[in-house]
Amino acid sequence: MIKMVLSKAKFSKILASELKECYTLLNFKKLDYNVAKNLQTIKKRKRPGMNLAALGIGLIVLPEPTGLSDVFGIPLLALGMLIERAYDFIGIDDMIQELSNTLRSLSSLRSEICY
């Protein structure tokens, strides 16, 4: 009986130390901001074409007296639009959709093979 009580006490000490380690590992005060910030940057798709197009529009709309802003603005706008059309943007939503399509095709393949 005494041996069983001691083993339960030892088990509870081990459990308490493990829970403390888990709490320090998952301390959301330190990790929450970094994880949220990283997820936001992953979710946002990088669009370099739109940045160039916005710069080109800015140069066209806010001209300078010499007129060089139009000369540089129009090619920047055209280049930005070309990059937008040619560049394939991949985000988390696309990855989730691709994963679900792959799992669906694998399950259909499995059902064809098994039956």
Coordinates of N, CA and C in Angstrom, one line a residue:
M1 N 0.8 -1.2 0.0 CA 0.0 0.0 0.0 C 0.9 1.2 0.0
I2 N 1.9 1.3 0.9 CA 2.8 2.4 0.9 C 3.5 2.6 -0.3
K3 N 4.0 1.5 -0.9 CA 4.7 1.5 -2.2 C 3.8 2.2 -3.3
M4 N 2.6 1.8 -3.3 CA 1.7 2.4 -4.3 C 1.4 3.9 -4.1
V5 N 1.4 4.3 -2.9 CA 1.2 5.7 -2.6 C 2.4 6.5 -3.1
L6 N 3.6 5.9 -2.8 CA 4.8 6.6 -3.2 C 4.9 6.7 -4.7
S7 N 4.5 5.7 -5.4 CA 4.6 5.7 -6.9 C 3.6 6.7 -7.5
K8 N 2.4 6.8 -6.8 CA 1.5 7.8 -7.3 C 2.0 9.2 -7.0
A9 N 2.7 9.4 -5.9 CA 3.3 10.7 -5.6 C 4.4 11.0 -6.6
K10 N 5.2 10.0 -6.9 CA 6.3 10.2 -7.9 C 5.7 10.5 -9.3
F11 N 4.6 9.8 -9.6 CA 4.0 10.1 -10.9 C 3.4 11.5 -11.0
S12 N 2.8 12.0 -9.9 CA 2.3 13.3 -9.9 C 3.4 14.4 -10.0
K13 N 4.5 14.1 -9.4 CA 5.7 15.0 -9.5 C 6.1 15.1 -11.0
I14 N 6.3 13.9 -11.6 CA 6.7 13.9 -13.0 C 5.7 14.6 -13.9
L15 N 4.4 14.3 -13.6 CA 3.4 15.0 -14.4 C 3.4 16.5 -14.2
A16 N 3.6 16.9 -13.0 CA 3.7 18.4 -12.8 C 4.8 19.0 -13.5
S17 N 6.0 18.3 -13.5 CA 7.2 18.9 -14.1 C 7.0 18.9 -15.7
E18 N 6.3 17.9 -16.2 CA 6.0 17.9 -17.6 C 5.1 19.0 -18.0
L19 N 4.1 19.2 -17.2 CA 3.1 20.2 -17.5 C 3.8 21.6 -17.4
K20 N 4.7 21.8 -16.5 CA 5.4 23.1 -16.4 C 6.2 23.3 -17.7
E21 N 6.9 22.2 -18.2 CA 7.7 22.3 -19.4 C 6.8 22.7 -20.6
C22 N 5.6 22.0 -20.7 CA 4.7 22.3 -21.8 C 4.2 23.7 -21.7
Y23 N 3.9 24.2 -20.5 CA 3.5 25.6 -20.4 C 4.6 26.6 -20.8
T24 N 5.8 26.3 -20.4 CA 6.8 27.2 -20.9 C 7.1 27.2 -22.4
L25 N 6.9 26.0 -22.9 CA 7.0 25.8 -24.4 C 5.9 26.6 -25.1
L26 N 4.7 26.5 -24.6 CA 3.6 27.1 -25.3 C 3.2 28.4 -24.6
N27 N 4.1 29.1 -24.2 CA 3.8 30.4 -23.6 C 3.4 31.4 -24.7
F28 N 2.1 31.6 -24.8 CA 1.6 32.3 -25.9 C 1.9 33.8 -25.8
K29 N 2.3 34.3 -24.7 CA 2.6 35.7 -24.6 C 3.8 36.0 -25.5
K30 N 4.8 35.1 -25.6 CA 5.9 35.3 -26.4 C 5.7 34.9 -27.9
L31 N 5.1 33.7 -28.1 CA 5.0 33.1 -29.4 C 3.8 33.7 -30.2
D32 N 2.7 34.1 -29.5 CA 1.5 34.5 -30.2 C 1.7 35.6 -31.2
Y33 N 2.4 36.6 -30.9 CA 2.6 37.7 -31.8 C 3.5 37.3 -33.0
N34 N 4.5 36.5 -32.8 CA 5.4 36.1 -33.9 C 4.6 35.1 -34.8
V35 N 3.9 34.2 -34.3 CA 3.2 33.3 -35.1 C 2.1 34.0 -35.9
A36 N 1.4 34.9 -35.3 CA 0.3 35.6 -36.0 C 0.9 36.5 -37.1
K37 N 2.1 37.1 -36.8 CA 2.7 37.9 -37.8 C 3.2 37.1 -39.0
N38 N 3.8 35.9 -38.7 CA 4.3 35.1 -39.8 C 3.1 34.5 -40.6
L39 N 2.0 34.1 -39.9 CA 0.9 33.6 -40.7 C 0.3 34.7 -41.6
Q40 N 0.3 35.9 -41.1 CA -0.3 37.0 -42.0 C 0.6 37.2 -43.2
T41 N 1.9 37.2 -43.0 CA 2.8 37.3 -44.2 C 2.7 36.2 -45.1
I42 N 2.4 35.0 -44.6 CA 2.3 33.8 -45.5 C 0.9 33.9 -46.3
K43 N -0.1 34.4 -45.6 CA -1.4 34.5 -46.2 C -1.4 35.5 -47.3
K44 N -0.7 36.6 -47.0 CA -0.7 37.7 -48.1 C 0.2 37.2 -49.2
R45 N -0.4 37.4 -50.4 CA 0.4 37.0 -51.6 C 1.2 38.2 -52.0
K46 N 2.5 37.9 -52.3 CA 3.4 38.9 -52.8 C 3.0 39.3 -54.2
R47 N 2.8 40.5 -54.5 CA 2.4 41.0 -55.8 C 3.4 42.1 -56.3
P48 N 4.5 41.7 -56.8 CA 5.4 42.7 -57.3 C 4.9 43.5 -58.4
G49 N 4.1 42.9 -59.3 CA 3.5 43.6 -60.4 C 2.6 44.8 -60.0
M50 N 1.9 44.6 -58.9 CA 1.0 45.7 -58.5 C 1.8 46.8 -57.9
N51 N 2.9 46.5 -57.2 CA 3.8 47.6 -56.7 C 4.4 48.4 -57.8
L52 N 4.8 47.8 -58.9 CA 5.4 48.5 -60.0 C 4.3 49.3 -60.7
A53 N 3.1 48.8 -60.9 CA 2.0 49.5 -61.5 C 1.6 50.7 -60.7
A54 N 1.6 50.5 -59.3 CA 1.2 51.7 -58.5 C 2.3 52.8 -58.6
L55 N 3.6 52.4 -58.7 CA 4.6 53.4 -58.8 C 4.5 54.1 -60.2
G56 N 4.2 53.3 -61.2 CA 3.9 54.0 -62.5 C 2.8 54.9 -62.5
I57 N 1.7 54.5 -61.9 CA 0.5 55.4 -61.8 C 0.8 56.7 -61.0
G58 N 1.6 56.5 -60.0 CA 2.0 57.6 -59.1 C 2.9 58.6 -59.9
L59 N 3.7 58.1 -60.8 CA 4.6 59.0 -61.6 C 3.7 59.7 -62.7
I60 N 2.7 59.0 -63.2 CA 1.9 59.6 -64.2 C 1.0 60.7 -63.6
V61 N 0.4 60.4 -62.5 CA -0.6 61.3 -61.8 C 0.1 62.5 -61.3
L62 N 1.3 62.3 -60.7 CA 2.0 63.4 -60.1 C 3.2 63.8 -60.9
P63 N 3.0 64.5 -62.0 CA 4.1 64.7 -62.9 C 5.0 65.8 -62.4
E64 N 6.2 65.8 -63.0 CA 7.2 66.9 -62.6 C 7.2 67.8 -63.8
P65 N 7.8 69.0 -63.7 CA 7.8 70.0 -64.8 C 8.5 69.5 -66.0
T66 N 9.5 68.7 -65.9 CA 10.3 68.3 -67.1 C 9.6 67.3 -68.0
G67 N 8.6 66.5 -67.4 CA 7.9 65.5 -68.2 C 8.5 64.2 -68.2
L68 N 9.6 64.0 -67.5 CA 10.2 62.7 -67.5 C 9.4 61.7 -66.6
S69 N 8.6 62.1 -65.8 CA 7.8 61.2 -65.0 C 6.9 60.4 -65.9
D70 N 6.3 61.0 -66.9 CA 5.5 60.2 -67.8 C 6.3 59.2 -68.6
V71 N 7.5 59.6 -69.0 CA 8.3 58.6 -69.7 C 8.7 57.4 -68.9
F72 N 8.9 57.6 -67.6 CA 9.2 56.5 -66.8 C 8.0 55.8 -66.2
G73 N 6.9 56.5 -66.1 CA 5.7 56.0 -65.5 C 5.0 55.0 -66.4
I74 N 4.9 55.3 -67.7 CA 4.2 54.4 -68.6 C 4.8 53.0 -68.7
P75 N 6.2 53.0 -68.9 CA 6.8 51.6 -68.9 C 6.7 50.9 -67.6
L76 N 6.7 51.6 -66.5 CA 6.6 50.9 -65.2 C 5.2 50.3 -65.0
L77 N 4.2 51.1 -65.5 CA 2.8 50.6 -65.5 C 2.6 49.4 -66.3
A78 N 3.2 49.4 -67.6 CA 3.1 48.3 -68.5 C 3.8 47.1 -68.0
L79 N 5.0 47.3 -67.4 CA 5.7 46.2 -66.8 C 5.0 45.5 -65.7
G80 N 4.4 46.4 -64.8 CA 3.7 45.9 -63.7 C 2.5 45.0 -64.1
M81 N 1.8 45.5 -65.1 CA 0.6 44.7 -65.6 C 1.1 43.4 -66.3
L82 N 2.2 43.4 -67.0 CA 2.7 42.2 -67.6 C 3.1 41.2 -66.5
I83 N 3.8 41.7 -65.5 CA 4.2 40.8 -64.4 C 3.0 40.2 -63.7
E84 N 1.9 41.0 -63.5 CA 0.7 40.5 -62.9 C 0.1 39.4 -63.7
R85 N 0.1 39.5 -65.0 CA -0.5 38.5 -65.8 C 0.3 37.2 -65.9
A86 N 1.7 37.4 -65.9 CA 2.5 36.2 -66.1 C 2.9 35.5 -64.8
Y87 N 2.9 36.2 -63.7 CA 3.4 35.6 -62.4 C 2.3 34.9 -61.8
D88 N 2.5 33.7 -61.3 CA 1.5 32.8 -60.7 C 1.7 33.0 -59.2
F89 N 0.7 33.5 -58.5 CA 0.8 33.7 -57.1 C 0.3 32.5 -56.3
I90 N 1.0 32.0 -55.4 CA 0.6 30.8 -54.6 C 0.5 31.2 -53.2
G91 N -0.6 30.9 -52.6 CA -0.8 31.2 -51.2 C -1.3 30.0 -50.4
I92 N -1.6 30.2 -49.2 CA -2.1 29.1 -48.3 C -3.4 28.5 -48.8
D93 N -4.3 29.4 -49.3 CA -5.6 28.9 -49.8 C -5.4 28.0 -51.0
D94 N -4.4 28.4 -51.9 CA -4.2 27.5 -53.0 C -3.6 26.2 -52.6
M95 N -2.7 26.2 -51.6 CA -2.1 25.0 -51.1 C -3.2 24.1 -50.5
I96 N -4.1 24.6 -49.7 CA -5.2 23.8 -49.1 C -6.1 23.2 -50.2
Q97 N -6.4 24.0 -51.2 CA -7.2 23.5 -52.3 C -6.5 22.4 -53.1
E98 N -5.2 22.6 -53.3 CA -4.4 21.5 -54.0 C -4.3 20.3 -53.2
L99 N -4.2 20.4 -51.9 CA -4.1 19.2 -51.0 C -5.4 18.5 -51.0
S100 N -6.6 19.2 -51.0 CA -7.9 18.5 -51.0 C -8.1 17.8 -52.3
N101 N -7.7 18.4 -53.4 CA -7.8 17.8 -54.7 C -6.9 16.5 -54.8
T102 N -5.7 16.6 -54.2 CA -4.8 15.4 -54.3 C -5.4 14.3 -53.4
L103 N -5.9 14.6 -52.2 CA -6.5 13.6 -51.4 C -7.7 13.0 -52.0
R104 N -8.5 13.8 -52.7 CA -9.7 13.3 -53.3 C -9.3 12.3 -54.5
S105 N -8.3 12.7 -55.2 CA -7.9 11.8 -56.3 C -7.2 10.5 -55.8
L106 N -6.5 10.6 -54.7 CA -6.0 9.4 -54.1 C -7.0 8.5 -53.5
S107 N -8.1 9.1 -53.0 CA -9.2 8.2 -52.5 C -9.9 7.5 -53.6
S108 N -10.1 8.3 -54.7 CA -10.8 7.6 -55.9 C -9.9 6.6 -56.5
L109 N -8.6 6.8 -56.5 CA -7.6 5.8 -57.0 C -7.7 4.5 -56.1
R110 N -7.7 4.8 -54.8 CA -7.8 3.7 -53.8 C -9.1 2.9 -54.0
S111 N -10.2 3.6 -54.2 CA -11.4 2.8 -54.4 C -11.4 2.1 -55.7
E112 N -10.8 2.6 -56.7 CA -10.7 1.8 -58.0 C -9.8 0.6 -57.9
I113 N -8.7 0.7 -57.1 CA -7.8 -0.4 -57.0 C -8.4 -1.5 -56.1
C114 N -9.1 -1.1 -55.0 CA -9.6 -2.1 -54.0 C -10.8 -2.8 -54.6
Y115 N -11.6 -2.2 -55.4 CA -12.8 -2.9 -55.9 C -12.7 -3.4 -57.3

